[in-house]
Structure formats: C-alpha cells, structure tokens
Coordinates of N, CA and C in Angstrom, one line a residue:
M1 N 36.3 170.7 -44.8 CA 36.8 171.1 -46.1 C 36.4 170.2 -47.2
L2 N 36.4 168.9 -46.9 CA 36.0 167.9 -47.9 C 34.5 167.6 -47.8
G3 N 33.8 168.1 -46.8 CA 32.4 167.9 -46.7 C 32.0 166.6 -46.2
L4 N 32.9 165.9 -45.5 CA 32.6 164.6 -44.9 C 31.8 164.7 -43.6
G5 N 30.8 163.9 -43.5 CA 29.8 164.1 -42.5 C 30.1 163.7 -41.1
S6 N 31.1 162.8 -41.0 CA 31.5 162.2 -39.7 C 32.9 161.7 -39.7
Y7 N 33.4 161.5 -38.4 CA 34.7 160.9 -38.3 C 34.8 159.5 -38.9
Q8 N 33.7 158.7 -38.7 CA 33.6 157.4 -39.3 C 33.7 157.4 -40.8
T9 N 33.1 158.3 -41.4 CA 33.2 158.4 -42.9 C 34.6 158.8 -43.3
A10 N 35.2 159.8 -42.6 CA 36.6 160.2 -42.9 C 37.6 159.0 -42.7
W11 N 37.4 158.3 -41.6 CA 38.3 157.2 -41.3 C 38.1 156.1 -42.3
C12 N 36.9 155.8 -42.7 CA 36.6 154.8 -43.7 C 37.3 155.1 -45.1
W13 N 37.1 156.4 -45.5 CA 37.7 156.8 -46.8 C 39.3 156.7 -46.7
L14 N 39.8 157.0 -45.6 CA 41.3 156.8 -45.4 C 41.7 155.4 -45.7
H15 N 41.0 154.4 -45.2 CA 41.3 153.0 -45.4 C 41.0 152.6 -46.8
K16 N 40.0 153.2 -47.4 CA 39.6 152.9 -48.8 C 40.8 153.3 -49.7
L17 N 41.3 154.5 -49.5 CA 42.5 155.0 -50.3 C 43.7 154.2 -50.0
R18 N 43.9 153.8 -48.8 CA 45.1 153.0 -48.5 C 45.1 151.6 -49.2
R19 N 43.9 151.0 -49.3 CA 43.8 149.8 -50.0 C 43.9 150.0 -51.5
A20 N 43.6 151.2 -52.0 CA 43.8 151.5 -53.4 C 45.2 151.8 -53.8
M21 N 46.1 151.9 -52.8 CA 47.5 152.2 -53.1 C 48.2 151.0 -53.7
V22 N 47.6 149.8 -53.7 CA 48.2 148.7 -54.3 C 47.7 148.6 -55.7
R23 N 48.5 148.9 -56.7 CA 48.1 148.9 -58.1 C 48.0 147.5 -58.6
P24 N 46.9 147.1 -59.2 CA 46.7 145.7 -59.8 C 47.7 145.5 -60.9
G25 N 48.4 144.3 -60.9 CA 49.3 144.0 -61.9 C 50.6 144.8 -61.9
R26 N 51.0 145.3 -60.7 CA 52.2 146.2 -60.6 C 53.4 145.3 -60.9
E27 N 54.5 146.0 -61.4 CA 55.7 145.4 -61.9 C 56.4 144.8 -60.7
Q28 N 57.0 143.6 -60.9 CA 57.8 142.9 -59.8 C 59.1 143.6 -59.6
L29 N 59.7 143.5 -58.4 CA 61.1 143.9 -58.2 C 62.0 143.0 -59.0
S30 N 63.2 143.5 -59.4 CA 64.1 142.7 -60.1 C 65.5 143.1 -59.8
G31 N 66.5 142.5 -60.4 CA 67.9 142.7 -60.1 C 68.3 142.0 -58.8
T32 N 68.9 142.7 -57.9 CA 69.2 142.2 -56.6 C 68.3 142.8 -55.5
V33 N 67.7 141.9 -54.8 CA 66.6 142.3 -53.8 C 66.9 141.7 -52.4
E34 N 67.0 142.6 -51.4 CA 67.2 142.1 -50.1 C 65.8 141.8 -49.5
V35 N 65.8 140.7 -48.7 CA 64.5 140.3 -48.1 C 64.8 139.9 -46.6
D36 N 64.0 140.4 -45.7 CA 64.1 140.0 -44.3 C 62.7 140.3 -43.6
E37 N 62.6 139.8 -42.4 CA 61.4 139.9 -41.7 C 61.6 140.9 -40.5
A38 N 60.6 141.4 -39.9 CA 60.7 142.3 -38.8 C 59.3 142.3 -38.1
Y39 N 59.3 142.8 -36.8 CA 58.1 143.0 -36.1 C 57.8 144.5 -35.9
V40 N 56.6 144.8 -36.0 CA 56.1 146.2 -35.8 C 55.1 146.2 -34.6
G41 N 55.2 147.2 -33.8 CA 54.3 147.3 -32.6 C 55.1 147.7 -31.4
A42 N 54.4 147.7 -30.3 CA 55.0 148.1 -29.0 C 56.0 147.1 -28.6
P43 N 57.1 147.5 -27.9 CA 58.1 146.6 -27.4 C 57.5 145.6 -26.4
E44 N 58.0 144.3 -26.4 CA 57.6 143.3 -25.5 C 58.7 142.8 -24.7
E45 N 58.6 142.9 -23.4 CA 59.7 142.4 -22.5 C 59.9 140.9 -22.6
G46 N 61.1 140.5 -22.6 CA 61.4 139.1 -22.6 C 61.2 138.3 -23.9
M47 N 60.9 139.1 -25.0 CA 60.7 138.5 -26.3 C 61.9 138.8 -27.2
R48 N 62.5 137.8 -27.9 CA 63.6 138.1 -28.7 C 63.4 137.3 -30.0
G49 N 64.2 137.7 -31.0 CA 64.2 137.0 -32.3 C 62.9 137.0 -33.0
R50 N 62.5 135.7 -33.4 CA 61.2 135.6 -34.1 C 60.1 135.2 -33.2
E51 N 60.2 135.5 -31.9 CA 59.1 135.2 -30.9 C 58.4 136.5 -30.5
T52 N 57.1 136.4 -30.5 CA 56.2 137.5 -30.1 C 54.9 137.1 -29.7
Q53 N 54.1 137.9 -29.0 CA 52.7 137.6 -28.7 C 51.7 138.6 -29.3
S54 N 52.1 139.9 -29.4 CA 51.1 140.8 -29.9 C 51.6 141.7 -31.0
K55 N 52.9 141.6 -31.4 CA 53.4 142.4 -32.5 C 52.9 141.8 -33.9
A56 N 53.0 142.6 -34.9 CA 52.7 142.1 -36.3 C 54.0 141.7 -36.9
L57 N 54.1 140.5 -37.5 CA 55.3 140.1 -38.2 C 55.1 140.5 -39.7
I58 N 56.1 141.1 -40.2 CA 56.0 141.5 -41.6 C 57.3 141.0 -42.4
V59 N 57.2 140.9 -43.7 CA 58.3 140.6 -44.5 C 58.5 141.7 -45.5
V60 N 59.7 142.1 -45.7 CA 60.0 143.3 -46.5 C 61.1 143.0 -47.6
A61 N 60.8 143.5 -48.8 CA 61.8 143.3 -49.9 C 62.2 144.7 -50.3
A62 N 63.5 144.9 -50.5 CA 64.1 146.2 -50.9 C 65.0 146.0 -52.1
Q63 N 64.7 146.6 -53.1 CA 65.5 146.5 -54.4 C 66.8 147.3 -54.3
E64 N 67.9 146.7 -54.6 CA 69.2 147.4 -54.6 C 69.2 148.3 -55.8
K65 N 69.7 149.6 -55.6 CA 69.9 150.5 -56.7 C 71.2 151.2 -56.4
G66 N 72.3 150.7 -56.9 CA 73.6 151.2 -56.6 C 73.8 151.0 -55.1
R67 N 74.2 152.0 -54.4 CA 74.3 152.0 -52.9 C 73.0 152.4 -52.3
G68 N 72.0 152.7 -53.0 CA 70.7 153.2 -52.5 C 69.7 152.1 -52.6
I69 N 68.4 152.5 -52.5 CA 67.3 151.7 -52.5 C 66.4 152.0 -53.6
G70 N 65.9 151.0 -54.3 CA 64.9 151.3 -55.4 C 63.5 151.2 -54.8
R71 N 62.7 150.3 -55.4 CA 61.4 150.1 -55.0 C 61.3 149.0 -53.8
I72 N 60.2 149.0 -53.1 CA 60.0 148.1 -52.0 C 58.7 147.3 -52.1
R73 N 58.6 146.3 -51.4 CA 57.3 145.5 -51.2 C 57.3 145.1 -49.7
M74 N 56.1 145.0 -49.2 CA 55.9 144.6 -47.8 C 54.6 143.8 -47.7
R75 N 54.6 142.9 -46.6 CA 53.4 142.2 -46.4 C 53.4 141.7 -44.9
R76 N 52.2 141.7 -44.3 CA 52.1 141.0 -43.0 C 52.0 139.5 -43.2
I77 N 52.7 138.7 -42.4 CA 52.6 137.3 -42.5 C 52.3 136.7 -41.1
A78 N 51.7 135.5 -41.1 CA 51.4 134.9 -39.8 C 52.6 134.3 -39.1
D79 N 53.6 133.8 -39.9 CA 54.8 133.3 -39.3 C 55.9 133.4 -40.3
A80 N 57.1 133.0 -39.9 CA 58.3 133.1 -40.8 C 58.6 131.8 -41.5
S81 N 57.6 131.0 -41.7 CA 57.8 129.7 -42.3 C 58.0 129.9 -43.8
A82 N 58.5 128.8 -44.5 CA 58.7 128.9 -45.9 C 57.3 129.0 -46.6
G83 N 56.3 128.4 -46.0 CA 55.0 128.5 -46.6 C 54.4 129.9 -46.6
R84 N 54.9 130.8 -45.8 CA 54.5 132.2 -45.8 C 55.4 133.1 -46.6
L85 N 56.7 132.8 -46.5 CA 57.7 133.6 -47.2 C 57.8 133.4 -48.7
M86 N 57.7 132.2 -49.1 CA 57.8 131.9 -50.6 C 56.7 132.6 -51.4
P87 N 55.4 132.5 -51.0 CA 54.5 133.2 -51.8 C 54.8 134.7 -52.0
F88 N 55.2 135.3 -50.9 CA 55.6 136.8 -51.0 C 56.7 137.0 -52.0
V89 N 57.8 136.2 -51.9 CA 58.9 136.3 -52.8 C 58.5 136.1 -54.2
E90 N 57.7 135.1 -54.5 CA 57.3 134.8 -55.9 C 56.3 135.8 -56.5
E91 N 55.5 136.5 -55.6 CA 54.6 137.5 -56.1 C 55.3 138.9 -56.2
S92 N 56.4 139.1 -55.4 CA 57.0 140.4 -55.4 C 58.3 140.5 -56.2
I93 N 58.9 139.4 -56.5 CA 60.3 139.5 -57.1 C 60.3 138.7 -58.4
A94 N 60.8 139.3 -59.5 CA 60.8 138.6 -60.8 C 61.7 137.4 -60.8
P95 N 61.3 136.3 -61.5 CA 62.2 135.2 -61.7 C 63.6 135.6 -62.3
G96 N 64.6 134.9 -61.9 CA 66.0 135.3 -62.3 C 66.7 136.3 -61.5
S97 N 66.0 136.9 -60.6 CA 66.6 137.9 -59.7 C 67.5 137.3 -58.7
V98 N 68.4 138.1 -58.1 CA 69.2 137.7 -57.0 C 68.4 138.1 -55.7
V99 N 68.2 137.1 -54.8 CA 67.4 137.3 -53.6 C 68.4 137.2 -52.5
H100 N 68.7 138.3 -51.8 CA 69.7 138.4 -50.7 C 69.0 138.2 -49.4
T101 N 69.3 137.2 -48.6 CA 68.7 136.9 -47.4 C 69.7 136.5 -46.3
D102 N 69.2 136.4 -45.1 CA 70.1 135.8 -44.0 C 70.0 134.3 -44.1
G103 N 70.5 133.6 -43.1 CA 70.5 132.1 -43.1 C 69.3 131.4 -42.6
W104 N 68.2 132.2 -42.5 CA 66.9 131.6 -42.0 C 66.4 130.5 -42.9
L105 N 66.0 129.3 -42.3 CA 65.6 128.2 -43.0 C 64.3 128.4 -43.9
G106 N 63.6 129.4 -43.5 CA 62.4 129.7 -44.3 C 62.6 130.1 -45.7
Y107 N 63.9 130.5 -46.0 CA 64.2 130.9 -47.3 C 64.9 129.7 -48.1
L108 N 65.0 128.6 -47.5 CA 65.7 127.5 -48.1 C 65.1 127.0 -49.5
P109 N 63.8 127.1 -49.6 CA 63.2 126.7 -50.9 C 63.6 127.5 -52.1
L110 N 64.2 128.7 -51.8 CA 64.7 129.5 -52.9 C 65.7 128.8 -53.8
D111 N 66.5 127.9 -53.2 CA 67.5 127.2 -53.9 C 67.0 126.3 -55.0
S112 N 65.7 125.9 -54.9 CA 65.1 125.1 -55.9 C 64.1 125.8 -56.8
K113 N 64.1 127.1 -56.7 CA 63.2 128.0 -57.6 C 64.1 128.8 -58.5
D114 N 63.4 129.5 -59.4 CA 64.1 130.3 -60.4 C 64.6 131.6 -59.9
Y115 N 65.4 131.5 -58.8 CA 66.1 132.7 -58.3 C 67.6 132.3 -57.9
R116 N 68.4 133.3 -57.9 CA 69.7 133.1 -57.4 C 69.8 133.6 -56.0
R117 N 70.1 132.8 -55.0 CA 70.0 133.2 -53.6 C 71.4 133.6 -53.1
Q118 N 71.5 134.7 -52.5 CA 72.7 135.2 -51.9 C 72.5 135.2 -50.4
I119 N 73.3 134.5 -49.6 CA 73.1 134.4 -48.2 C 74.2 135.1 -47.4
T120 N 73.9 135.9 -46.5 CA 74.8 136.5 -45.6 C 74.4 136.1 -44.1
V121 N 75.3 135.5 -43.4 CA 75.1 134.9 -42.1 C 75.6 135.8 -41.0
L122 N 74.9 136.1 -40.0 CA 75.3 136.9 -38.9 C 76.3 136.2 -38.1
R123 N 77.5 136.8 -37.9 CA 78.5 136.3 -37.1 C 79.1 137.3 -36.1
G124 N 79.6 136.9 -35.0 CA 80.2 137.8 -34.1 C 79.3 138.9 -33.5
Q125 N 79.9 140.1 -33.5 CA 79.2 141.2 -33.0 C 78.5 142.1 -34.0
R126 N 78.4 141.6 -35.2 CA 77.8 142.3 -36.3 C 76.3 142.5 -36.1
H127 N 75.8 143.6 -36.5 CA 74.3 143.9 -36.3 C 73.6 143.5 -37.6
P128 N 72.4 143.0 -37.6 CA 71.7 142.6 -38.8 C 71.6 143.7 -39.9
S129 N 71.6 144.9 -39.4 CA 71.6 146.0 -40.4 C 72.8 146.1 -41.3
E130 N 73.9 145.5 -40.8 CA 75.1 145.5 -41.6 C 75.1 144.4 -42.7
L131 N 74.3 143.4 -42.5 CA 74.2 142.3 -43.4 C 73.3 142.6 -44.6
L132 N 72.1 143.2 -44.2 CA 71.1 143.6 -45.2 C 70.8 145.1 -45.0
P133 N 71.7 146.0 -45.4 CA 71.5 147.4 -45.0 C 70.3 148.1 -45.6
R134 N 69.9 147.7 -46.8 CA 68.8 148.4 -47.5 C 67.5 148.0 -46.9
V135 N 67.3 146.7 -46.7 CA 66.0 146.3 -46.1 C 65.8 146.8 -44.7
H136 N 66.9 146.8 -43.9 CA 66.8 147.3 -42.6 C 66.7 148.8 -42.5
R137 N 67.2 149.5 -43.5 CA 66.9 150.9 -43.5 C 65.4 151.2 -43.8
V138 N 64.8 150.4 -44.6 CA 63.4 150.5 -44.9 C 62.6 150.2 -43.7
I139 N 63.0 149.1 -43.0 CA 62.2 148.7 -41.7 C 62.3 149.8 -40.7
S140 N 63.5 150.4 -40.6 CA 63.7 151.5 -39.6 C 62.8 152.7 -40.0
L141 N 62.8 153.1 -41.2 CA 61.9 154.2 -41.7 C 60.4 153.9 -41.5
L142 N 60.0 152.6 -41.7 CA 58.7 152.2 -41.5 C 58.3 152.4 -40.0
K143 N 59.1 151.9 -39.1 CA 58.9 152.0 -37.7 C 58.8 153.4 -37.2
R144 N 59.6 154.3 -37.8 CA 59.6 155.7 -37.4 C 58.3 156.3 -37.9
W145 N 57.9 156.0 -39.1 CA 56.7 156.5 -39.7 C 55.4 156.0 -38.9
L146 N 55.4 154.8 -38.5 CA 54.3 154.3 -37.6 C 54.3 154.9 -36.3
L147 N 55.5 155.2 -35.7 CA 55.5 155.9 -34.5 C 55.0 157.3 -34.6
G148 N 55.3 158.0 -35.7 CA 54.8 159.3 -35.9 C 53.3 159.3 -36.2
T149 N 52.8 158.3 -36.9 CA 51.4 158.2 -37.3 C 50.5 157.7 -36.2
H150 N 51.0 156.7 -35.5 CA 50.1 156.0 -34.5 C 50.7 156.0 -33.1
Q151 N 51.8 156.8 -32.9 CA 52.5 156.8 -31.6 C 52.9 155.4 -31.1
G152 N 53.2 154.5 -32.1 CA 53.6 153.2 -31.8 C 52.4 152.2 -31.5
A153 N 51.2 152.7 -31.4 CA 50.1 151.8 -31.1 C 49.5 151.3 -32.4
V154 N 50.2 150.3 -33.0 CA 49.8 149.7 -34.2 C 48.6 148.7 -34.0
R155 N 47.5 148.9 -34.8 CA 46.4 148.0 -34.7 C 46.7 146.8 -35.7
L156 N 46.7 145.6 -35.2 CA 47.1 144.5 -36.0 C 46.2 144.3 -37.2
E157 N 44.9 144.6 -37.0 CA 43.9 144.3 -38.1 C 44.1 145.4 -39.2
H158 N 44.8 146.4 -39.0 CA 45.0 147.5 -40.0 C 46.4 147.6 -40.5
V159 N 47.3 146.7 -40.1 CA 48.7 146.7 -40.5 C 48.8 146.7 -42.0
D160 N 48.0 145.9 -42.7 CA 48.1 145.8 -44.1 C 47.9 147.1 -44.8
D161 N 46.9 147.8 -44.3 CA 46.6 149.2 -44.9 C 47.8 150.1 -44.6
D162 N 48.4 150.1 -43.4 CA 49.5 150.9 -43.1 C 50.7 150.6 -44.1
L163 N 50.9 149.3 -44.3 CA 52.0 148.9 -45.2 C 51.8 149.4 -46.6
N164 N 50.5 149.3 -47.1 CA 50.2 149.8 -48.4 C 50.5 151.3 -48.5
E165 N 50.1 152.1 -47.5 CA 50.4 153.5 -47.6 C 51.9 153.8 -47.6
F166 N 52.6 153.2 -46.7 CA 54.1 153.4 -46.6 C 54.7 153.0 -47.9
T167 N 54.4 151.9 -48.5 CA 55.0 151.5 -49.7 C 54.7 152.4 -50.9
F168 N 53.4 152.9 -50.9 CA 53.0 153.9 -52.0 C 53.9 155.1 -51.8
R169 N 54.0 155.6 -50.6 CA 54.8 156.9 -50.4 C 56.3 156.7 -50.7
F170 N 56.8 155.5 -50.2 CA 58.2 155.3 -50.4 C 58.6 155.2 -51.9
N171 N 57.8 154.4 -52.6 CA 58.1 154.1 -54.0 C 57.9 155.4 -54.9
R172 N 57.3 156.4 -54.4 CA 57.1 157.6 -55.1 C 57.7 158.8 -54.4
R173 N 58.7 158.5 -53.6 CA 59.3 159.6 -52.8 C 60.1 160.6 -53.6
R174 N 60.5 160.3 -54.8 CA 61.2 161.2 -55.6 C 60.3 161.9 -56.7
S175 N 59.1 161.7 -56.6 CA 58.1 162.3 -57.5 C 58.2 163.8 -57.4
R176 N 58.2 164.5 -58.5 CA 58.3 166.0 -58.5 C 56.9 166.6 -58.5
S177 N 55.9 165.9 -58.7 CA 54.6 166.4 -58.7 C 53.6 165.7 -57.8
R178 N 53.3 166.4 -56.7 CA 52.3 165.8 -55.7 C 50.9 165.7 -56.3
G179 N 50.6 166.6 -57.2 CA 49.3 166.5 -57.9 C 49.1 165.3 -58.7
K180 N 50.2 164.9 -59.4 CA 50.1 163.7 -60.2 C 50.0 162.4 -59.3
L181 N 50.6 162.5 -58.1 CA 50.5 161.4 -57.2 C 49.0 161.2 -56.8
F182 N 48.3 162.3 -56.5 CA 46.9 162.1 -56.1 C 46.1 161.6 -57.3
L183 N 46.4 162.1 -58.5 CA 45.7 161.7 -59.7 C 45.9 160.2 -59.9
R184 N 47.2 159.7 -59.7 CA 47.4 158.3 -59.8 C 46.7 157.5 -58.8
L185 N 46.6 158.0 -57.6 CA 45.9 157.3 -56.5 C 44.4 157.2 -56.9
V186 N 43.8 158.2 -57.4 CA 42.4 158.2 -57.8 C 42.2 157.2 -58.9
Q187 N 43.1 157.1 -59.9 CA 43.0 156.2 -61.0 C 43.1 154.8 -60.4
Q188 N 44.0 154.5 -59.5 CA 44.1 153.2 -58.9 C 42.8 152.8 -58.1
A189 N 42.2 153.8 -57.4 CA 41.0 153.6 -56.7 C 39.9 153.1 -57.6
M190 N 39.9 153.6 -58.8 CA 38.8 153.2 -59.8 C 39.1 151.8 -60.3
A191 N 40.3 151.3 -60.2 CA 40.7 150.0 -60.8 C 40.6 148.8 -59.8
V192 N 40.5 149.1 -58.5 CA 40.4 148.0 -57.5 C 39.0 147.8 -57.1
E193 N 38.8 146.6 -56.4 CA 37.5 146.3 -55.9 C 37.1 147.2 -54.8
P194 N 35.9 147.7 -54.7 CA 35.5 148.7 -53.6 C 35.5 148.0 -52.3
S195 N 35.8 148.7 -51.2 CA 35.8 148.2 -49.9 C 34.7 148.9 -49.1
T196 N 33.9 148.1 -48.4 CA 32.8 148.6 -47.6 C 33.3 148.8 -46.2
Y197 N 32.6 149.5 -45.4 CA 33.0 149.8 -44.0 C 33.0 148.4 -43.2
T198 N 32.1 147.5 -43.5 CA 32.1 146.3 -42.8 C 33.2 145.4 -43.2
S199 N 33.8 145.6 -44.4 CA 35.0 144.8 -44.8 C 36.2 145.3 -44.1
I200 N 36.2 146.6 -43.8 CA 37.4 147.2 -43.1 C 37.3 146.9 -41.6
V201 N 36.1 147.0 -41.0 CA 35.9 146.8 -39.6 C 34.9 145.7 -39.5
S202 N 35.3 144.5 -39.3 CA 34.4 143.3 -39.3 C 33.3 143.4 -38.3
S203 N 33.5 144.1 -37.2 CA 32.5 144.2 -36.2 C 31.4 145.2 -36.5
A204 N 31.7 146.0 -37.5 CA 30.7 147.1 -37.8 C 29.4 146.5 -38.4
K205 N 28.3 147.2 -38.2 CA 27.0 146.7 -38.7 C 26.4 147.6 -39.8
T206 N 27.2 148.7 -40.0 CA 26.7 149.6 -41.0 C 27.7 149.8 -42.1
S207 N 27.2 150.2 -43.3 CA 28.1 150.3 -44.5 C 28.6 151.8 -44.5
C208 N 29.8 151.9 -45.2 CA 30.3 153.3 -45.4 C 29.8 153.8 -46.7
V209 N 29.3 155.0 -46.8 CA 28.8 155.5 -48.1 C 29.6 156.8 -48.4

C-alpha cells in the first residue's frame, strides 16, 4: 500500500519514525513527578530486585495530574547508579519540581540539587505500586504493550526506539485527531538528524534508502 520494496525498508522506516518521536527541545515535566526503575524483557529465574543478566533496565518518570497521570519520560540505563539516574532527572524534570522516589541511594544527590525530593520507603507487605502508583501504572502499561508488540521478546539494542514510541503514544493518548498526530510526527521527522540503516543495525553493511 505504501509502495515499500522490501521488509528491510519497511522495518528501517519504522525505526526512523520511532527515533523521530522524540521532539527536540521538548518541555520538561514539572510539578510533582514520580520516578522509579524497572526491567523489561523475559522473566529470569533466580533474579530479584536490581539484579539481572539479559533484561533492559529503564528509568521512568510520570507526572502527577490530580489522581491521574500527566506526561511521561523513559530511558534505558546501564545501571541504577546516581551517575545514570541524575542525568535523566535533570534532562526530564524542570528545576523546582517535587521528585517522588523510593529510598534507593541512587537518588541521594537530588538532595543537593534544585529539586524537592519526596521519599516513600517500602515497609511491611506493601507492594511498590502502592508507593509510586502512577509510575508503576505506566511501567505496567509499557510491559503489556511490549508483550503485545513483541510477545515479550524485547531486543535490547532497540529498547530505546520502543520507549520512544510508547512515550509518544502515551503523551498523546487523549488527542482527538489521529491525523494531526501523524502530521506532528512528520514535522518532527524533518527536525531530527536522519538515521541510516547502518546506524540502526550496526552489523548491517548497506544503507536504507
């Protein structure tokens, strides 16, 4: 229907559009924002907490909007250290905002930055989703979406593109015009740096045209 000549071309254009879903200079989250990490990928036996071998670790920020959820941000990170978490917070959340986290030490530097940190510590039989309900709702929806899209077989090298698409869809979930969404995506695609096939798949030897 679109006149694409091969599966490779169609797949490449999918990832080009996913990368274009991150608008340059987009507005930061503000107000009160919940932040937490999660793993995406197939279940691993014997692995708990922040330990894993093959899953992708992501950090998620969800803006509070009354009892609901406003906009979100997501990023894949190598580990849950302060050196990985703080750049995400500073790029995603406006100074002066309230950042709601658990007691993980990786968020400790927030106390010395231009944020007000709200800490909720897990005690007793409470589930983490009770402490940070909005961000865990987003994580649950993301995992469900990945399961439906990839049947749980998440490719680590393409997690960033998956997160871009989910964030784009979520932040525009209440849009009344699907046509305007496509127009906005095309506009953003014109504003970002172009991606070649070799930049999307490092092992490829040919370019996508």
